[in-house]
Short mmCIF file of C-alpha atoms in Angstrom, two decimals:
data_model
loop_
_atom_site.label_atom_id
_atom_site.label_comp_id
_atom_site.label_asym_id
_atom_site.label_seq_id
_atom_site.Cartn_x
_atom_site.Cartn_y
_atom_site.Cartn_z
CA MET A 1 0.00 0.00 0.00
CA PRO A 2 1.49 3.38 -0.98
CA MET A 3 2.38 5.67 1.90
CA ILE A 4 0.36 8.85 2.40
CA GLY A 5 1.03 11.84 4.63
CA ARG A 6 -0.55 12.14 8.08
CA ARG A 7 -2.50 15.25 7.04
CA THR A 8 -3.85 13.52 3.93
CA PHE A 9 -4.80 10.40 5.94
CA ILE A 10 -6.70 12.45 8.55
CA LYS A 11 -8.57 14.39 5.88
CA ARG A 12 -9.54 11.24 4.01
CA ALA A 13 -10.62 9.43 7.15
CA ALA A 14 -12.66 12.37 8.39
CA ALA A 15 -14.39 12.81 5.05
CA ALA A 16 -15.15 9.10 4.72
CA GLY A 17 -16.49 8.88 8.26
CA ALA A 18 -18.68 11.93 7.94
CA LEU A 19 -20.17 10.89 4.63
CA GLY A 20 -20.66 7.31 5.77
CA SER A 21 -22.58 8.38 8.87
CA GLY A 22 -24.69 10.91 6.96
CA LEU A 23 -23.40 13.82 9.06
CA ILE A 24 -22.80 15.98 5.98
CA SER A 25 -24.42 15.86 2.60
CA ALA A 26 -22.77 15.88 -0.81
CA PRO A 27 -23.83 19.51 -1.48
CA ALA A 28 -22.23 20.52 1.81
CA VAL A 29 -18.97 18.86 0.77
CA ARG A 30 -19.02 20.77 -2.50
CA ALA A 31 -19.68 24.04 -0.68
CA GLN A 32 -16.82 23.35 1.71
CA ALA A 33 -14.52 22.75 -1.25
CA ALA A 34 -15.43 26.04 -2.96
CA TYR A 35 -12.36 27.61 -4.56
CA PRO A 36 -10.90 30.02 -3.79
CA ASN A 37 -11.98 30.63 -0.20
CA ARG A 38 -8.80 32.44 0.94
CA PRO A 39 -6.10 34.67 -0.61
CA VAL A 40 -4.12 33.36 -3.59
CA ARG A 41 -0.35 33.90 -3.64
CA PHE A 42 1.54 34.83 -6.81
CA ILE A 43 5.27 34.10 -6.50
CA VAL A 44 7.48 36.32 -8.69
CA PRO A 45 11.08 35.00 -8.81
CA LEU A 46 12.68 38.36 -9.65
CA ALA A 47 12.72 41.77 -7.98
CA ALA A 48 10.15 44.50 -8.56
CA GLY A 49 10.69 46.80 -11.52
CA GLY A 50 10.60 44.30 -14.36
CA ALA A 51 7.94 42.86 -16.64
CA ILE A 52 7.23 39.73 -14.57
CA ASP A 53 6.40 41.80 -11.51
CA PHE A 54 4.20 44.27 -13.37
CA ILE A 55 2.36 41.47 -15.21
CA ALA A 56 1.75 39.57 -11.95
CA ARG A 57 0.33 42.66 -10.26
CA ALA A 58 -1.87 43.61 -13.21
CA VAL A 59 -3.33 40.10 -13.55
CA GLY A 60 -3.63 39.72 -9.77
CA GLU A 61 -5.55 42.98 -9.43
CA ARG A 62 -8.11 41.98 -12.05
CA MET A 63 -8.40 38.43 -10.68
CA SER A 64 -9.06 39.74 -7.17
CA ALA A 65 -12.06 41.67 -8.44
CA THR A 66 -13.44 38.53 -10.09
CA ILE A 67 -12.81 35.83 -7.48
CA GLY A 68 -13.61 37.91 -4.40
CA GLN A 69 -10.30 37.03 -2.76
CA GLN A 70 -7.07 38.97 -2.46
CA VAL A 71 -4.20 38.02 -4.76
CA VAL A 72 -0.91 38.65 -2.96
CA VAL A 73 2.24 39.14 -5.05
CA GLU A 74 5.38 37.90 -3.30
CA ASN A 75 8.82 38.64 -4.77
CA ARG A 76 11.12 35.72 -3.89
CA THR A 77 14.42 36.82 -5.40
CA GLY A 78 17.89 35.36 -5.63
CA ALA A 79 20.06 33.02 -7.71
CA GLY A 80 18.67 34.34 -10.98
CA GLY A 81 15.12 33.34 -10.10
CA VAL A 82 15.95 29.87 -8.78
CA ILE A 83 14.90 30.65 -5.20
CA GLY A 84 11.43 31.73 -6.30
CA MET A 85 11.10 28.75 -8.64
CA ASP A 86 12.10 26.40 -5.84
CA ALA A 87 9.61 27.98 -3.43
CA ALA A 88 6.81 27.50 -5.94
CA MET A 89 7.74 23.89 -6.68
CA LYS A 90 7.76 23.02 -2.97
CA SER A 91 4.43 24.70 -2.21
CA ASP A 92 1.27 22.71 -1.52
CA PRO A 93 -0.48 21.77 -4.78
CA ASP A 94 -3.76 23.29 -3.64
CA GLY A 95 -4.24 26.10 -6.16
CA TYR A 96 -3.30 28.83 -3.69
CA THR A 97 0.30 29.27 -4.85
CA VAL A 98 0.94 30.32 -8.44
CA LEU A 99 4.32 31.01 -10.03
CA ILE A 100 4.37 33.94 -12.46
CA THR A 101 7.57 33.77 -14.48
CA ASN A 102 9.02 34.02 -17.95
CA ASP A 103 11.12 31.84 -20.22
CA ASN A 104 14.09 32.24 -17.89
CA ALA A 105 12.57 29.08 -16.45
CA ALA A 106 13.42 27.37 -19.74
CA SER A 107 16.91 28.82 -20.22
CA ALA A 108 18.41 28.88 -16.71
CA PRO A 109 18.60 25.09 -16.06
CA HIS A 110 20.76 24.59 -19.15
CA ILE A 111 23.23 27.34 -18.16
CA ALA A 112 23.45 27.01 -14.39
CA ASN A 113 23.29 23.19 -14.30
CA LEU A 114 20.22 23.29 -12.08
CA SER A 115 18.70 20.09 -10.79
CA TYR A 116 15.08 20.90 -11.59
CA ASP A 117 13.11 20.43 -14.79
CA TYR A 118 10.24 22.89 -14.73
CA THR A 119 8.38 20.99 -17.44
CA LYS A 120 8.09 18.06 -15.01
CA GLU A 121 7.80 19.80 -11.63
CA LEU A 122 5.33 22.51 -12.57
CA LEU A 123 2.00 22.47 -14.40
CA PRO A 124 1.29 25.15 -17.01
CA VAL A 125 -1.78 27.28 -16.33
CA CYS A 126 -1.89 30.20 -18.76
CA TYR A 127 0.25 31.97 -21.35
CA LEU A 128 -0.14 35.58 -20.21
CA GLY A 129 1.96 37.67 -22.56
CA ARG A 130 4.87 37.98 -24.97
CA GLN A 131 7.65 40.54 -25.29
CA SER A 132 10.89 41.07 -27.19
CA GLN A 133 14.15 41.90 -25.43
CA PHE A 134 15.74 45.26 -26.25
CA LEU A 135 19.37 46.22 -26.69
CA ALA A 136 19.83 49.54 -24.89
CA ALA A 137 22.78 51.90 -24.54
CA HIS A 138 23.30 54.87 -22.25
CA GLU A 139 23.18 58.11 -24.22
CA THR A 140 26.65 59.14 -22.95
CA LEU A 141 28.13 56.30 -25.00
CA GLY A 142 27.29 58.34 -28.10
CA ILE A 143 25.89 55.35 -29.98
CA SER A 144 22.61 55.35 -31.92
CA THR A 145 22.72 52.19 -34.05
CA VAL A 146 23.68 48.54 -33.72
CA LYS A 147 26.40 49.05 -36.33
CA GLU A 148 27.96 51.80 -34.21
CA LEU A 149 27.81 49.57 -31.13
CA VAL A 150 29.58 46.73 -32.95
CA GLU A 151 32.34 49.11 -34.07
CA TYR A 152 32.68 50.41 -30.50
CA ALA A 153 32.79 46.89 -29.04
CA LYS A 154 35.49 45.82 -31.48
CA ALA A 155 37.59 48.78 -30.40
CA ASN A 156 36.78 48.12 -26.72
CA PRO A 157 36.69 44.32 -26.23
CA GLY A 158 35.09 43.09 -23.02
CA LEU A 159 32.32 45.69 -22.94
CA GLY A 160 29.84 44.63 -20.26
CA PHE A 161 26.13 44.15 -20.88
CA ALA A 162 23.56 44.01 -18.10
CA SER A 163 20.74 41.48 -17.84
CA SER A 164 18.18 40.50 -15.23
CA GLY A 165 20.13 37.42 -14.20
CA VAL A 166 22.35 34.44 -14.95
CA GLY A 167 20.59 32.07 -17.31
CA SER A 168 17.99 34.62 -18.35
CA ASN A 169 16.73 34.93 -21.91
CA GLN A 170 18.59 38.26 -21.98
CA HIS A 171 21.81 36.44 -21.08
CA VAL A 172 21.23 34.14 -24.05
CA ALA A 173 20.30 37.05 -26.35
CA GLY A 174 23.49 38.92 -25.45
CA ALA A 175 25.70 35.90 -26.04
CA TRP A 176 23.94 35.14 -29.32
CA PHE A 177 24.28 38.73 -30.54
CA ALA A 178 27.99 38.81 -29.61
CA LYS A 179 28.61 35.65 -31.64
CA GLU A 180 26.73 36.92 -34.69
CA ALA A 181 28.52 40.29 -34.51
CA GLY A 182 31.96 38.80 -33.91
CA ILE A 183 32.52 40.82 -30.74
CA LYS A 184 33.42 40.04 -27.13
CA LEU A 185 30.88 41.10 -24.50
CA GLU A 186 31.05 40.42 -20.77
CA HIS A 187 27.80 39.41 -19.08
CA VAL A 188 26.89 41.47 -16.00
CA PRO A 189 23.91 39.76 -14.30
CA TYR A 190 21.59 41.44 -11.79
CA ARG A 191 18.80 40.28 -9.47
CA GLY A 192 16.04 41.52 -11.71
CA ALA A 193 15.48 44.26 -14.28
CA GLY A 194 14.99 46.94 -11.62
CA GLN A 195 18.54 46.65 -10.32
CA ALA A 196 19.96 46.35 -13.84
CA ILE A 197 18.22 49.50 -15.05
CA ASN A 198 19.41 51.46 -12.01
CA ASP A 199 23.04 50.64 -12.78
CA LEU A 200 22.53 51.36 -16.47
CA ILE A 201 21.12 54.81 -15.67
CA ALA A 202 24.03 55.41 -13.28
CA THR A 203 26.46 54.33 -16.08
CA HIS A 204 27.97 51.53 -13.99
CA VAL A 205 27.26 49.52 -17.15
CA LYS A 206 26.85 51.14 -20.56
CA ILE A 207 24.65 48.67 -22.44
CA ALA A 208 22.01 46.10 -21.57
CA PHE A 209 19.67 43.47 -22.91
CA LEU A 210 16.43 44.00 -20.99
CA GLY A 211 12.69 43.89 -21.47
CA PRO A 212 11.24 47.24 -22.64
CA THR A 213 8.96 47.57 -19.60
CA ALA A 214 11.90 48.81 -17.53
CA LEU A 215 13.44 50.82 -20.38
CA VAL A 216 10.66 52.80 -22.06
CA GLN A 217 10.39 55.75 -19.66
CA HIS A 218 14.15 56.32 -19.73
CA TYR A 219 14.17 56.01 -23.53
CA LYS A 220 11.42 58.61 -23.83
CA ALA A 221 13.32 60.86 -21.41
CA GLY A 222 16.38 60.68 -23.67
CA VAL A 223 18.60 58.97 -21.10
CA LEU A 224 18.79 55.69 -23.02
CA LYS A 225 19.00 54.75 -26.68
CA LEU A 226 17.11 51.66 -27.81
CA LEU A 227 19.19 50.23 -30.64
CA ALA A 228 17.22 47.12 -31.62
CA HIS A 229 15.18 44.24 -30.26
CA THR A 230 14.98 40.46 -30.57
CA GLY A 231 11.48 40.21 -32.07
CA SER A 232 10.65 38.80 -35.49
CA LYS A 233 8.98 42.07 -36.49
CA ARG A 234 8.86 45.68 -35.29
CA SER A 235 6.80 46.47 -32.22
CA PRO A 236 3.55 48.39 -32.89
CA ILE A 237 4.25 50.35 -29.70
CA LEU A 238 7.84 51.27 -30.61
CA PRO A 239 7.79 51.01 -34.41
CA GLU A 240 10.85 53.20 -34.81
CA ILE A 241 13.10 50.56 -33.20
CA PRO A 242 14.46 47.99 -35.70
CA THR A 243 14.84 44.29 -35.03
CA LEU A 244 18.31 42.80 -34.68
CA ASP A 245 17.48 40.61 -37.65
CA GLU A 246 16.85 43.57 -39.97
CA SER A 247 19.97 45.22 -38.54
CA GLY A 248 22.00 42.34 -39.95
CA TYR A 249 22.19 40.03 -36.93
CA PRO A 250 19.74 37.06 -37.03
CA VAL A 251 18.93 36.99 -33.32
CA VAL A 252 15.20 36.29 -32.90
CA LEU A 253 14.11 35.49 -29.36
CA ASP A 254 10.73 36.47 -27.93
CA ALA A 255 10.18 36.13 -24.19
CA TRP A 256 6.96 34.63 -22.86
CA TYR A 257 5.31 35.31 -19.51
CA GLY A 258 3.08 32.74 -17.91
CA ALA A 259 1.58 31.10 -14.85
CA PHE A 260 2.42 27.71 -13.35
CA VAL A 261 1.33 25.72 -10.30
CA PRO A 262 3.10 22.90 -8.43
CA HIS A 263 2.87 19.42 -9.92
CA GLY A 264 -0.01 17.55 -8.33
CA THR A 265 -2.44 20.46 -8.35
CA PRO A 266 -5.90 19.04 -9.24
CA ARG A 267 -6.92 19.48 -12.85
CA GLU A 268 -10.13 21.28 -11.91
CA LEU A 269 -8.17 23.95 -10.02
CA VAL A 270 -5.79 24.43 -12.96
CA LEU A 271 -8.79 24.98 -15.23
CA GLN A 272 -10.41 27.41 -12.80
CA LEU A 273 -7.21 29.45 -12.55
CA ASN A 274 -6.88 29.41 -16.32
CA SER A 275 -10.46 30.66 -16.69
CA HIS A 276 -9.92 33.47 -14.17
CA MET A 277 -6.70 34.54 -15.89
CA ASN A 278 -8.19 34.52 -19.38
CA HIS A 279 -11.06 36.62 -18.04
CA ALA A 280 -8.57 39.09 -16.55
CA LEU A 281 -6.68 39.32 -19.85
CA LYS A 282 -9.85 40.50 -21.61
CA ASP A 283 -10.16 43.51 -19.31
CA ASP A 284 -9.65 46.80 -21.18
CA LYS A 285 -7.73 48.40 -18.32
CA LEU A 286 -5.34 45.45 -18.09
CA ARG A 287 -4.79 45.42 -21.85
CA GLU A 288 -3.95 49.12 -21.73
CA THR A 289 -1.49 48.44 -18.90
CA PHE A 290 0.17 45.66 -20.90
CA LEU A 291 0.36 47.92 -23.95
CA LYS A 292 2.17 50.64 -21.98
CA GLY A 293 4.63 48.00 -20.79
CA VAL A 294 5.17 46.83 -24.39
CA VAL A 295 3.70 43.40 -23.64
CA GLU A 296 1.42 41.58 -26.08
CA VAL A 297 -1.59 39.92 -24.41
CA ILE A 298 -1.90 36.22 -25.30
CA GLY A 299 -4.07 33.91 -23.13
CA GLY A 300 -5.22 30.42 -24.14
CA THR A 301 -5.39 26.92 -22.68
CA PRO A 302 -2.97 25.15 -20.32
CA GLU A 303 -2.22 22.66 -23.12
CA GLU A 304 -1.22 25.39 -25.58
CA PHE A 305 1.08 26.97 -23.02
CA GLY A 306 2.51 23.56 -22.08
CA LYS A 307 3.55 22.88 -25.68
CA LEU A 308 5.38 26.21 -25.81
CA ALA A 309 7.12 25.53 -22.48
CA GLN A 310 8.33 22.13 -23.69
CA ALA A 311 9.52 23.50 -27.03
CA ASP A 312 11.38 26.39 -25.41
CA SER A 313 13.22 24.11 -23.00
CA ALA A 314 14.56 22.17 -25.99
CA LYS A 315 15.33 25.39 -27.88
CA TYR A 316 17.36 26.87 -25.03
CA ALA A 317 19.23 23.60 -24.51
CA ARG A 318 20.32 23.81 -28.15
CA LEU A 319 21.23 27.52 -28.00
CA VAL A 320 23.23 27.21 -24.79
CA LYS A 321 25.24 24.36 -26.30
CA GLU A 322 25.79 26.11 -29.63
CA LEU A 323 26.78 29.39 -27.99
CA LYS A 324 28.91 27.65 -25.35
CA ILE A 325 27.36 29.76 -22.62
CA GLN A 326 28.88 29.13 -19.21
CA ILE A 327 28.78 30.84 -15.84
CA ASN A 328 31.90 32.92 -15.33
#
């Protein structure tokens, strides 16, 4: 007989005894199991200031209004997002802990030799949004195009580029761009986009690969130059910024943002969460918020998101090997 936990045994025994003796009816059991009946926690594995955090808060705010329960966003930072990922994986699979992350979850294990496989230890819930990564330079560098940056980097080998963490999609994008351009760039990882953008503004680093959510206001203020981005086509929000591909460097890498729950979470709870999130994504105010953050709203089923998550894990495994990305 397989072993079960003490808590599970007590719950099963109590439920069986109560039903068997007629103390509670089936409708009462269903009412008791109503979901959600307490606050839902969103774990964000990176610091505030980046796209994951803003997406989690926007979706959480709209969900709260729908489900009648508070959605609490908890930033669990450290180790390039691994601490937050680990906290989510080890949480009870009861639908009350949700991981909001991006495709760093797919890239990091192949770079940092992590022991987890998120495609096996987490269940996909909803594909929330998509966003390109932007190559930015501080205006004091005097560079306005990718071509000018490549010329500068060749004359100044070892130029550092900031990202939101080791193993992030931005880490991969920077390494890929450096290979295609034939230049040497040093990776400077931070604990989230917020910290990276602060050092970029302070000129502690001069260039960065980051999501546009953290960059746009500084670009519009003239402090930063956005040279190009990793999308397959120009952004409708920033149409003046070319893609790296059209700039002569075939680096195409869109970042996804999505929700996961611990493995073992009941299917019906996954579907309820998916329904609540898709409903939130249809809200006009949320869509306007995403638009300002240069994030494309997606949505869809858990199965559709799961296929993307699986495919991206394989894609990043290939890229990391081809680019020979290692932790310094």
